[in-house]
PDB file of C-alpha atoms in Angstrom:
ATOM      1  CA  MET A 126      45.320  16.274  11.048  1.00 51.00           C
ATOM      2  CA  LYS A 127      42.385  17.773  12.662  1.00 57.00           C
ATOM      3  CA  THR A 128      38.895  16.048  12.755  1.00 61.00           C
ATOM      4  CA  ARG A 129      35.735  17.899  12.782  1.00 63.00           C
ATOM      5  CA  MET A 130      33.985  17.827  16.198  1.00 65.00           C
ATOM      6  CA  TYR A 131      30.708  18.164  14.731  1.00 68.00           C
ATOM      7  CA  GLN A 132      29.404  17.202  11.494  1.00 67.00           C
ATOM      8  CA  ARG A 133      26.357  18.996   9.887  1.00 74.00           C
ATOM      9  CA  GLY A 134      23.677  17.720   7.461  1.00 78.00           C
ATOM     10  CA  MET A 135      22.606  14.202   6.296  1.00 81.00           C
ATOM     11  CA  SER A 136      24.679  11.453   4.781  1.00 86.00           C
ATOM     12  CA  LEU A 137      24.124  10.359   1.166  1.00 88.00           C
ATOM     13  CA  PRO A 138      22.065   7.123   2.158  1.00 90.00           C
ATOM     14  CA  ALA A 139      19.819   9.134   4.496  1.00 89.00           C
ATOM     15  CA  ILE A 140      19.112  11.707   1.607  1.00 91.00           C
ATOM     16  CA  MET A 141      18.325   8.815  -0.875  1.00 95.00           C
ATOM     17  CA  LEU A 142      16.004   7.270   1.622  1.00 95.00           C
ATOM     18  CA  VAL A 143      14.145  10.510   2.054  1.00 94.00           C
ATOM     19  CA  VAL A 144      13.765  11.063  -1.694  1.00 95.00           C
ATOM     20  CA  ALA A 145      12.550   7.625  -1.996  1.00 94.00           C
ATOM     21  CA  MET A 146       9.768   7.853   0.671  1.00 95.00           C
ATOM     22  CA  VAL A 147       8.950  11.322  -0.876  1.00 96.00           C
ATOM     23  CA  GLY A 148       8.776   9.753  -4.353  1.00 94.00           C
ATOM     24  CA  PHE A 149       6.595   6.850  -3.169  1.00 92.00           C
ATOM     25  CA  PHE A 150       3.959   8.900  -1.651  1.00 93.00           C
ATOM     26  CA  VAL A 151       3.826  11.268  -4.722  1.00 94.00           C
ATOM     27  CA  MET A 152       3.291   8.179  -6.889  1.00 92.00           C
ATOM     28  CA  VAL A 153       0.557   6.971  -4.598  1.00 92.00           C
ATOM     29  CA  GLY A 154      -0.935  10.492  -4.673  1.00 92.00           C
ATOM     30  CA  ILE A 155      -0.849  10.650  -8.574  1.00 93.00           C
ATOM     31  CA  ARG A 156      -2.526   7.308  -8.769  1.00 92.00           C
ATOM     32  CA  MET A 157      -5.217   8.019  -6.290  1.00 94.00           C
ATOM     33  CA  VAL A 158      -6.083  11.670  -6.994  1.00 95.00           C
ATOM     34  CA  PRO A 159      -7.976  10.840 -10.385  1.00 94.00           C
ATOM     35  CA  ARG A 160     -10.132   8.052  -8.549  1.00 94.00           C
ATOM     36  CA  TYR A 161     -10.940  10.717  -5.789  1.00 95.00           C
ATOM     37  CA  LEU A 162     -12.059  13.231  -8.381  1.00 95.00           C
ATOM     38  CA  GLU A 163     -14.379  10.545 -10.036  1.00 95.00           C
ATOM     39  CA  TYR A 164     -15.850  10.044  -6.526  1.00 95.00           C
ATOM     40  CA  LEU A 165     -16.544  13.567  -6.377  1.00 95.00           C
ATOM     41  CA  SER A 166     -18.199  13.547  -9.732  1.00 95.00           C
ATOM     42  CA  ILE A 167     -20.179  10.475  -8.651  1.00 95.00           C
ATOM     43  CA  ARG A 168     -21.504  12.168  -5.617  1.00 95.00           C
ATOM     44  CA  GLU A 169     -22.480  15.334  -7.396  1.00 95.00           C
ATOM     45  CA  ILE A 170     -24.238  13.260  -9.936  1.00 94.00           C
ATOM     46  CA  VAL A 171     -26.203  11.221  -7.096  1.00 93.00           C
ATOM     47  CA  GLU A 172     -27.141  14.298  -4.987  1.00 93.00           C
ATOM     48  CA  THR A 173     -28.507  15.970  -8.146  1.00 93.00           C
ATOM     49  CA  VAL A 174     -30.685  12.962  -9.292  1.00 92.00           C
ATOM     50  CA  ALA A 175     -31.860  12.764  -5.648  1.00 90.00           C
ATOM     51  CA  ARG A 176     -32.836  16.473  -5.552  1.00 90.00           C
ATOM     52  CA  GLU A 177     -34.530  16.608  -8.762  1.00 89.00           C
ATOM     53  CA  TYR A 178     -36.568  13.290  -8.259  1.00 88.00           C
ATOM     54  CA  ASN A 179     -40.459  13.750  -8.457  1.00 85.00           C
ATOM     55  CA  PRO A 180     -42.031  10.531  -7.295  1.00 83.00           C
ATOM     56  CA  ASP A 181     -45.497  11.939  -8.658  1.00 82.00           C
ATOM     57  CA  GLU A 182     -44.011  11.847 -12.262  1.00 86.00           C
ATOM     58  CA  GLU A 183     -41.095   9.512 -12.032  1.00 84.00           C
ATOM     59  CA  ASP A 184     -40.493   5.822 -11.049  1.00 86.00           C
ATOM     60  CA  LEU A 185     -37.315   4.057 -10.203  1.00 87.00           C
ATOM     61  CA  GLY A 186     -36.412   3.220 -13.747  1.00 88.00           C
ATOM     62  CA  ASP A 187     -36.477   6.740 -14.546  1.00 90.00           C
ATOM     63  CA  ILE A 188     -33.867   7.323 -11.785  1.00 91.00           C
ATOM     64  CA  ARG A 189     -31.704   4.637 -13.077  1.00 92.00           C
ATOM     65  CA  ARG A 190     -31.880   6.064 -16.631  1.00 93.00           C
ATOM     66  CA  ARG A 191     -31.004   9.640 -15.462  1.00 94.00           C
ATOM     67  CA  ILE A 192     -28.045   8.101 -13.545  1.00 94.00           C
ATOM     68  CA  ASP A 193     -26.927   6.004 -16.662  1.00 94.00           C
ATOM     69  CA  THR A 194     -27.153   9.145 -18.844  1.00 94.00           C
ATOM     70  CA  MET A 195     -25.051  11.295 -16.356  1.00 95.00           C
ATOM     71  CA  PHE A 196     -22.619   8.635 -15.787  1.00 94.00           C
ATOM     72  CA  ASN A 197     -22.184   8.206 -19.549  1.00 94.00           C
ATOM     73  CA  THR A 198     -21.907  11.985 -20.053  1.00 93.00           C
ATOM     74  CA  ASN A 199     -19.430  12.461 -17.417  1.00 93.00           C
ATOM     75  CA  GLN A 200     -17.292   9.471 -18.352  1.00 93.00           C
ATOM     76  CA  ILE A 201     -17.520   7.582 -15.102  1.00 92.00           C
ATOM     77  CA  ASN A 202     -15.538   4.353 -15.183  1.00 90.00           C
ATOM     78  CA  ASP A 203     -15.208   3.170 -11.609  1.00 89.00           C
ATOM     79  CA  LEU A 204     -18.870   2.731 -10.893  1.00 92.00           C
ATOM     80  CA  GLN A 205     -21.438   1.175 -13.340  1.00 92.00           C
ATOM     81  CA  PRO A 206     -25.079   2.497 -13.205  1.00 90.00           C
ATOM     82  CA  LYS A 207     -26.301  -1.172 -12.732  1.00 91.00           C
ATOM     83  CA  ASP A 208     -24.400  -1.224  -9.539  1.00 92.00           C
ATOM     84  CA  VAL A 209     -26.258   1.681  -7.959  1.00 93.00           C
ATOM     85  CA  GLU A 210     -29.018   0.471  -5.763  1.00 93.00           C
ATOM     86  CA  ILE A 211     -32.252   2.309  -5.825  1.00 91.00           C
ATOM     87  CA  PHE A 212     -35.003   1.325  -3.357  1.00 89.00           C
ATOM     88  CA  HIS A 213     -37.908   2.344  -1.313  1.00 86.00           C
ATOM     89  CA  LYS A 214     -37.947   2.013   2.573  1.00 86.00           C
ATOM     90  CA  GLU A 215     -40.591   3.250   5.019  1.00 85.00           C
ATOM     91  CA  GLY A 216     -42.116   5.664   2.316  1.00 82.00           C
ATOM     92  CA  ARG A 217     -38.814   7.199   1.317  1.00 86.00           C
ATOM     93  CA  THR A 218     -36.686   6.522  -1.825  1.00 89.00           C
ATOM     94  CA  TYR A 219     -32.892   6.038  -1.496  1.00 91.00           C
ATOM     95  CA  ILE A 220     -30.121   5.928  -3.858  1.00 92.00           C
ATOM     96  CA  ASP A 221     -27.134   3.946  -2.400  1.00 93.00           C
ATOM     97  CA  ALA A 222     -24.067   4.387  -4.966  1.00 93.00           C
ATOM     98  CA  GLY A 223     -21.364   3.118  -2.279  1.00 93.00           C
ATOM     99  CA  TYR A 224     -18.502   1.245  -4.034  1.00 94.00           C
ATOM    100  CA  GLU A 225     -14.704   0.241  -3.551  1.00 94.00           C
ATOM    101  CA  VAL A 226     -11.828   0.971  -5.722  1.00 94.00           C
ATOM    102  CA  ARG A 227      -8.527  -0.826  -5.722  1.00 93.00           C
ATOM    103  CA  VAL A 228      -5.493   1.058  -7.264  1.00 92.00           C
ATOM    104  CA  PRO A 229      -2.492  -0.868  -8.122  1.00 92.00           C
ATOM    105  CA  VAL A 230       0.537   1.044  -6.497  1.00 88.00           C
ATOM    106  CA  MET A 231       3.411  -1.094  -7.591  1.00 86.00           C
ATOM    107  CA  GLY A 232       3.765  -4.866  -7.939  1.00 88.00           C
ATOM    108  CA  ILE A 233       1.326  -6.698  -5.657  1.00 91.00           C
ATOM    109  CA  VAL A 234       0.624  -3.588  -3.539  1.00 89.00           C
ATOM    110  CA  GLU A 235      -2.493  -1.947  -3.840  1.00 92.00           C
ATOM    111  CA  ALA A 236      -4.305   0.981  -2.305  1.00 92.00           C
ATOM    112  CA  VAL A 237      -8.014   0.312  -1.377  1.00 94.00           C
ATOM    113  CA  MET A 238     -10.442   3.191  -1.461  1.00 94.00           C
ATOM    114  CA  ASN A 239     -13.983   2.837   0.090  1.00 95.00           C
ATOM    115  CA  PHE A 240     -16.472   5.308  -0.780  1.00 93.00           C
ATOM    116  CA  ASN A 241     -19.318   4.187   1.445  1.00 91.00           C
ATOM    117  CA  ASP A 242     -21.006   7.600   2.191  1.00 88.00           C
ATOM    118  CA  LEU A 243     -22.954   7.764  -0.981  1.00 85.00           C
ATOM    119  CA  LYS A 244     -26.351   6.624   0.401  1.00 88.00           C
ATOM    120  CA  ILE A 245     -28.513   9.606  -0.356  1.00 87.00           C
ATOM    121  CA  GLU A 246     -32.281   9.894   0.471  1.00 86.00           C
ATOM    122  CA  THR A 247     -34.391  11.848  -2.045  1.00 85.00           C
ATOM    123  CA  ARG A 248     -36.139  14.983  -0.980  1.00 69.00           C
ATOM    124  CA  ALA A 249     -39.621  13.717  -1.837  1.00 60.00           C
ATOM    125  CA  THR A 250     -41.453  10.797  -0.389  1.00 57.00           C
ATOM    126  CA  LYS A 251     -43.455   8.087  -2.177  1.00 52.00           C
ATOM    127  CA  ARG A 252     -47.085   8.616  -1.369  1.00 51.00           C
TER     128      ARG A 252
END
């Protein structure tokens, strides 16, 4: 009876482990991608509102109404319009829409996504 000197390939448990790891990362990706795409929509909305803001004709309430309308139109669910901060600082108007999303992965495991880069300065200044 001859035995092989060299074996090639992975064993069945090793293949199962690799498949489980790949499946886990695919599942996490499937759960996180929609939230990231919604973040991209929120970013586009906030940048559009900041770019189109005219302080001579609009006030902060108008910005909030426009954000509310655009969130409703684009079906934004992760961030409520009332959670968006709009404020004046040193003669400039800022829109801060930073937020955090917790995505359940499985059981008690969650993925946390922080979107803190949504503090946008409007082009126009308050005179």
